Tab-separated table of C-alpha atoms in Angstrom:
chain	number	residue	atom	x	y	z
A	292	UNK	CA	0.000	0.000	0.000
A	293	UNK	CA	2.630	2.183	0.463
A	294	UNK	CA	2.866	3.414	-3.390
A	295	UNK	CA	-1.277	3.869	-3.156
A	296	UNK	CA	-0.330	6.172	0.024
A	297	UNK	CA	2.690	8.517	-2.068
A	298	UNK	CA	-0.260	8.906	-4.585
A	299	UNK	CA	-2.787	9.564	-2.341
A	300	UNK	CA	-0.146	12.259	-0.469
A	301	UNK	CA	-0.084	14.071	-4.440
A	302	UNK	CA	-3.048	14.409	-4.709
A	303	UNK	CA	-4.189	15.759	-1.223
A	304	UNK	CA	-6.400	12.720	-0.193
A	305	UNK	CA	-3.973	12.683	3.154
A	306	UNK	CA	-4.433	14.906	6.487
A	307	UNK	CA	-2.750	18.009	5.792
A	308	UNK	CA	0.475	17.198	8.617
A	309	UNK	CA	1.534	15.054	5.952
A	310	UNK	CA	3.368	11.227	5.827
A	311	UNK	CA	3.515	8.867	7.522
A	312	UNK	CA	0.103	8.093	8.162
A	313	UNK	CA	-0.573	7.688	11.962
A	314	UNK	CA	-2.700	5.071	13.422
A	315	UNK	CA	-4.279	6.400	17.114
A	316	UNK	CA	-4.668	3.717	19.785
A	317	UNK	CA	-8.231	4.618	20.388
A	318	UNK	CA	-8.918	4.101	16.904
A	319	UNK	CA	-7.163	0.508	16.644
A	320	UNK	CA	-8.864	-0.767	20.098
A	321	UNK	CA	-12.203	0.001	18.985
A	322	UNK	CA	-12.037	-0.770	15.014
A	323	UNK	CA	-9.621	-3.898	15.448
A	324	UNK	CA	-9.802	-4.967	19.065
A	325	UNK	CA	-8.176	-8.479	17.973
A	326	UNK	CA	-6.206	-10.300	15.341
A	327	UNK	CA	-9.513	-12.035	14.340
A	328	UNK	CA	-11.479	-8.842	13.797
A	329	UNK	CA	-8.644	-7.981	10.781
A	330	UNK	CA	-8.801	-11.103	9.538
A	331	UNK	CA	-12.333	-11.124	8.837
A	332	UNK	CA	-12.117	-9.075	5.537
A	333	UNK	CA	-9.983	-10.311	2.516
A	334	UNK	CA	-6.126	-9.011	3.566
A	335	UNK	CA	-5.520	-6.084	0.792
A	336	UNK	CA	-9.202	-5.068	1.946
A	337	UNK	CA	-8.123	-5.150	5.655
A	338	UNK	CA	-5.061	-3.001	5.288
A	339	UNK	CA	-7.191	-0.289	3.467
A	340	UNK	CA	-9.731	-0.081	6.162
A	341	UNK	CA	-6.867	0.157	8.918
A	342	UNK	CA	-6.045	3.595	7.447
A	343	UNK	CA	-8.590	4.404	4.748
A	344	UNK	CA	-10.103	7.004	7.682
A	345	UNK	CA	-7.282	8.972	8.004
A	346	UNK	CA	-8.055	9.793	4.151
A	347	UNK	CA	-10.711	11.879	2.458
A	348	UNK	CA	-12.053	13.401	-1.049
A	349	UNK	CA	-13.838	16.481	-1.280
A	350	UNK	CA	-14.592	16.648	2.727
A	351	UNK	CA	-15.612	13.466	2.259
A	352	UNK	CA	-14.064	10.555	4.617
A	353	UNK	CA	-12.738	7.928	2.246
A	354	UNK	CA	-13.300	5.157	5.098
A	355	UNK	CA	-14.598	1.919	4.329
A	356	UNK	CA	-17.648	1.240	5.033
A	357	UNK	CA	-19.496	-2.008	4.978
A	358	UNK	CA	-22.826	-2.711	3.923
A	359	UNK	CA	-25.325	-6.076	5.471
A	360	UNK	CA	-25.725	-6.584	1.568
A	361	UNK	CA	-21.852	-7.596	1.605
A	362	UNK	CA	-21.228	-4.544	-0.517
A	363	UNK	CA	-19.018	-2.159	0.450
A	364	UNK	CA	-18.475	1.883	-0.399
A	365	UNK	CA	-15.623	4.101	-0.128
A	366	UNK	CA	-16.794	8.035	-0.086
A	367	UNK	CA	-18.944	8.541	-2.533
A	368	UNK	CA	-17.798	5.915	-5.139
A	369	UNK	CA	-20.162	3.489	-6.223
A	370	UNK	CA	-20.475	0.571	-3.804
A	371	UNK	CA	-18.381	-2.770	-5.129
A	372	UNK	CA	-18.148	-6.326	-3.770
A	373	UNK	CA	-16.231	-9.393	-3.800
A	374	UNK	CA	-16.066	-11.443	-6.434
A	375	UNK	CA	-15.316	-14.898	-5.230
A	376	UNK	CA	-13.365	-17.399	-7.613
A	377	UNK	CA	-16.236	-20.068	-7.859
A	378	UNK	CA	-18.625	-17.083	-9.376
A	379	UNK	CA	-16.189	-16.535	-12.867
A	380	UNK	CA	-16.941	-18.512	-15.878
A	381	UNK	CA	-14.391	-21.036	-16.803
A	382	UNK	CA	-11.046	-19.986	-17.945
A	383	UNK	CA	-11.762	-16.193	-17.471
A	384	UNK	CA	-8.016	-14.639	-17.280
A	385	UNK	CA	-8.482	-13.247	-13.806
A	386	UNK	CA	-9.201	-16.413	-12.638
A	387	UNK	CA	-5.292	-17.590	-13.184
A	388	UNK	CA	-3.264	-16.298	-10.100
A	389	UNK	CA	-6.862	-15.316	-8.444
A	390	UNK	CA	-5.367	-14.553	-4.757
A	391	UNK	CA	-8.446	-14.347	-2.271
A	392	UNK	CA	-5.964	-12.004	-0.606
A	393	UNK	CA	-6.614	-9.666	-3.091
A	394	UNK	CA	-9.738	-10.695	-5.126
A	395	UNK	CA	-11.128	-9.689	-7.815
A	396	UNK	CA	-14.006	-6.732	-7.372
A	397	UNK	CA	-17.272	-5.902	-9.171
A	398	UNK	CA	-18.517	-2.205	-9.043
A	399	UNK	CA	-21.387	-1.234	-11.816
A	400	UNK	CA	-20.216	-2.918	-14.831
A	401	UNK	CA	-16.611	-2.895	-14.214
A	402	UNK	CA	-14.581	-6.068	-12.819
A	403	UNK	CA	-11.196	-5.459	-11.364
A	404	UNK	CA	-8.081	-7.452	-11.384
A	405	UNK	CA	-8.044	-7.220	-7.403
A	406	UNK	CA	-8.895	-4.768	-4.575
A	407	UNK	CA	-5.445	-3.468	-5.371
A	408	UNK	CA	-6.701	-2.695	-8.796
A	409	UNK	CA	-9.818	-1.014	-7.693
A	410	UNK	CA	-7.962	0.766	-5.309
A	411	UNK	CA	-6.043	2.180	-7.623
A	412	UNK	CA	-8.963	3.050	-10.179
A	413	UNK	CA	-10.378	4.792	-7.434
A	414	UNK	CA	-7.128	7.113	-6.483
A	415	UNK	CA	-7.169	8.013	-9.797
A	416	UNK	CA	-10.886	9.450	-9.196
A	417	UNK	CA	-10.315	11.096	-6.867
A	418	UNK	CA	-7.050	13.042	-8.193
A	419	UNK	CA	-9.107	16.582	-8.799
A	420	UNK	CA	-8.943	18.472	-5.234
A	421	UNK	CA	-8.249	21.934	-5.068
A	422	UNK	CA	-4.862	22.627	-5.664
A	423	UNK	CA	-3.739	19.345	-7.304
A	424	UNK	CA	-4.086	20.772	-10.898
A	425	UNK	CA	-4.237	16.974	-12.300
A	426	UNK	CA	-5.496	17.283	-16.458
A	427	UNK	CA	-5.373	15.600	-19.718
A	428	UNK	CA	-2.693	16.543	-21.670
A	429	UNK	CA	-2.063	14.361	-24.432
A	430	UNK	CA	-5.028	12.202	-26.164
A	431	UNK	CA	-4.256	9.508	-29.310
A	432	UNK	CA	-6.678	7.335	-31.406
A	433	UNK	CA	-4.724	3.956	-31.926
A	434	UNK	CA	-7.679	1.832	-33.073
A	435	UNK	CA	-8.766	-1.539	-30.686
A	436	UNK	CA	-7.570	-3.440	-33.514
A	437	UNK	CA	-3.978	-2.463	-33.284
A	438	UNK	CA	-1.485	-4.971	-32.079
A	439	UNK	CA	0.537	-3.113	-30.261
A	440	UNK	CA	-2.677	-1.570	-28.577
A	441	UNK	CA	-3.581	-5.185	-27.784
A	442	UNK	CA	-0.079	-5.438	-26.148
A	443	UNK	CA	-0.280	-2.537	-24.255
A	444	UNK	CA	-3.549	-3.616	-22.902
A	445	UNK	CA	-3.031	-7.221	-22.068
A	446	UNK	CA	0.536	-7.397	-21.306
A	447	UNK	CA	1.984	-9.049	-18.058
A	448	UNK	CA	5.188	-7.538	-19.021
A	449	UNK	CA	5.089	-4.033	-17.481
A	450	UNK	CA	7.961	-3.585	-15.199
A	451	UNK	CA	7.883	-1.545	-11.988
A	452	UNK	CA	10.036	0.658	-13.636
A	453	UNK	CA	8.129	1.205	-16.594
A	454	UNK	CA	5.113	1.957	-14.277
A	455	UNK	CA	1.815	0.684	-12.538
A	456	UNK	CA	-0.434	-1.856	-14.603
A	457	UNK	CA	-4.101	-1.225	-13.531
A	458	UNK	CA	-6.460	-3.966	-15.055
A	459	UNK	CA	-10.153	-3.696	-15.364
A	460	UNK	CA	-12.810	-4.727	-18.176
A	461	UNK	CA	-16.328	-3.553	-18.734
A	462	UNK	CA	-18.166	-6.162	-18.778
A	463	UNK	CA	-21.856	-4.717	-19.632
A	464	UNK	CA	-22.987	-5.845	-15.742
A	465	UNK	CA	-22.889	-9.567	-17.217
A	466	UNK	CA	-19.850	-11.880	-15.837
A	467	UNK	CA	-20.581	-13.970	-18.328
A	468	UNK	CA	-20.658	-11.340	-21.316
A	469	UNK	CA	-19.595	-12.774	-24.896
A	470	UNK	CA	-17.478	-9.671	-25.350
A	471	UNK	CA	-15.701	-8.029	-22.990
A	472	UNK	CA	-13.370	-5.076	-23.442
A	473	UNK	CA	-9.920	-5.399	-21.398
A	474	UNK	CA	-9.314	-1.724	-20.299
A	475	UNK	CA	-5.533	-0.747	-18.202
A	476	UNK	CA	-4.580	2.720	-17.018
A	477	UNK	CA	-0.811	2.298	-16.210
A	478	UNK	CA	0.638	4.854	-13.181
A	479	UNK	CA	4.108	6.304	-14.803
A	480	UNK	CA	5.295	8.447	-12.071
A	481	UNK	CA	3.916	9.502	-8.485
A	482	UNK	CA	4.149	6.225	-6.695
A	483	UNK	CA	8.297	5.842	-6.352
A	484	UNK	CA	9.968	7.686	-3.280
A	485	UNK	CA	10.570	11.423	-4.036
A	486	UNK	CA	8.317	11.535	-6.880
A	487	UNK	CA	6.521	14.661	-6.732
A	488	UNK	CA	4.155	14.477	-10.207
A	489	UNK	CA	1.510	12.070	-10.363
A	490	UNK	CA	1.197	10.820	-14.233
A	491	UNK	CA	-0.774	7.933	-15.715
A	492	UNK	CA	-1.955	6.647	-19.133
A	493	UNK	CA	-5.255	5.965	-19.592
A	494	UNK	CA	-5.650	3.299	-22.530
A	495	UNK	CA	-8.978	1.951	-23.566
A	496	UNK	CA	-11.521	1.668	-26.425
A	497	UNK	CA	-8.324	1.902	-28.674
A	498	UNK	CA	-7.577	5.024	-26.941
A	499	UNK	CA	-4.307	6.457	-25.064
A	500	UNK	CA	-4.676	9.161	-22.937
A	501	UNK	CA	-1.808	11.131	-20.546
A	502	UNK	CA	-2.613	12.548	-17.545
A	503	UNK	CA	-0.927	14.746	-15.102
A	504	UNK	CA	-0.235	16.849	-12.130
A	505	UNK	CA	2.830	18.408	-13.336
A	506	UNK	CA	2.873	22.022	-13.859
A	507	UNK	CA	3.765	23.149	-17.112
A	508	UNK	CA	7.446	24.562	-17.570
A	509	UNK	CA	6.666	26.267	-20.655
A	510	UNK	CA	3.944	28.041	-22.988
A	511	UNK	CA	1.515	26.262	-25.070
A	512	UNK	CA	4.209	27.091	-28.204
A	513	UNK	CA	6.709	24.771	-26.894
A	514	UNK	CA	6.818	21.038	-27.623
A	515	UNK	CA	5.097	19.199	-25.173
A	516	UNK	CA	8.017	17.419	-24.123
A	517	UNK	CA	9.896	20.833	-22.367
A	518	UNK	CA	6.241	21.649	-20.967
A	519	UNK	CA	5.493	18.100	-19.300
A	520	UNK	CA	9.556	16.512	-18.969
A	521	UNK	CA	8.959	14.652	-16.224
A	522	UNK	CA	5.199	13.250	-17.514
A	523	UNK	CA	6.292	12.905	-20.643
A	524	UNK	CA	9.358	11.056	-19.828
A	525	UNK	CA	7.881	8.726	-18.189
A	526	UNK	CA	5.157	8.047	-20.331
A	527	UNK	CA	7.749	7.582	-23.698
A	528	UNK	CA	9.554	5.044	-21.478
A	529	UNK	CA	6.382	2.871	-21.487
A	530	UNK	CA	5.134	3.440	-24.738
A	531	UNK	CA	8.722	3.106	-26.405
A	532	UNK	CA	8.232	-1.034	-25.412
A	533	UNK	CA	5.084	-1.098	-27.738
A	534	UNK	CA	6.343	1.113	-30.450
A	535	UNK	CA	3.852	3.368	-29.623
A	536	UNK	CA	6.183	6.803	-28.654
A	537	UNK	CA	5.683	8.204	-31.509
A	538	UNK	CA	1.751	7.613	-32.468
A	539	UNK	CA	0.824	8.916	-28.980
A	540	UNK	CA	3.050	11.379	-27.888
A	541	UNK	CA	5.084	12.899	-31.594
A	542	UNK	CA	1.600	12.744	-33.184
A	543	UNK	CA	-1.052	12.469	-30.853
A	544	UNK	CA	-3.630	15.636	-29.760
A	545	UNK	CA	-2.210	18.223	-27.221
A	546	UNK	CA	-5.452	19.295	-25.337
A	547	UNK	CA	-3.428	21.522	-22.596
């Protein structure tokens, strides 16, 4: 959890004293009075709701909160559940390596990867307080029907260094749907120690999107490349794998 709580620090979801995150006694005895009360949620799920309070979104507490429907919400995202292994069709690809340490979540007509995924999703939503200045940048049409798209998307391949694979797939509410489409935003920069800009990629429906916090360095006249170094650094060192550099970032649409 530690690179969700850098992230979270960027973009102003933690109390204003700053890192580390501090867990009060009172808070522990009466939330998770035993070893037994923590174990009763899946472990990823656990270790969010241990500090999740200490967050929030808008004046909103970002604290877990259970519902007797075995939903659960965090602020005001839409509520999500558990999606235990026995309830995916056979040979769905989040069934391989399913961990129930970290399952796999439903939320609307998304399913994630695992909590950690969702987790993630979520951060990402909730990346617009006052003062963050996270935008779109950089926006590319590559076509669903690309193969290097279909790399990008579906690849196990994406080292830490290259960034933060986030897997989800809209599934049109139906587990079972014929046609699913495999979505992945992919964190470039933000979640490493003494990273100050948060940056991810947003690629889906055969699109590639960039995303920032970084301030920009230079006037709209100026490649995009001295305005954004550090997002734009980070983001060619991804895209450079797929052979994509150049389609998204030489060619694609500048929208700040």
């Amino acid at each position: 959890m530690g690179r969700f709580i850098r992230l979270a620090a960027i973009y102003r979801l933690t109390p204003a004293n700053g890192l580390p995150l501090v867990l009060s006694a009172q808070w522990l005895t009466a939330h998770l009075p035993s070893r037994t009360a923590f174990h009763q949620l899946p472990l990823a799920i656990a270790i969010y709701r241990s500090f999740g309070h200490l967050l929030t979104h808008s004046g909103q507490s970002l604290a877990l909160q259970q519902a007797d429907n075995g939903q659960y919400r965090m602020g005001n995202e839409a509520p999500f559940r558990v999606v235990p292994l026995g309830e995916l069709p056979g040979g769905h690809p989040y069934a391989e390596g399913y961990k129930r340490t970290d399952p796999v979540i439903r939320s609307g007509g998304w399913l994630y990867h695992s909590f950690s995924a969702f987790l993630l999703y979520a951060l990402l939503s909730w990346s617009h307080e006052e003062g963050v200045g996270h935008r779109r940048v950089l926006a590319a049409n590559i076509g669903r029907g690309d193969n290097r798209y279909g790399r990008l998307v579906r690849t196990d391949d994406i080292s830490e260094d290259q960034g933060i694979a986030v897997d989800y797939r809209d599934v049109w509410f139906n587990l079972n749907a014929a046609n699913p489409i495999d979505l992945r935003r992919v964190i470039v920069s933000g979640f490493r120690p003494n990273e100050t800009v948060a940056a991810h990629l947003r690629v889906g429906y055969g699109d590639i999107d960039l995303r920032t916090t970084e301030p920009s360095a230079a006037d709209r006249s100026q490649p995009l490349a001295d305005r954004y170094p550090v997002s734009v650094g980070a983001a060619r060192r991804l895209l450079q794998a797929f052979e994509l550099e150049r389609d998204v970032i030489d060619r694609g649409w500048v929208v700040d």
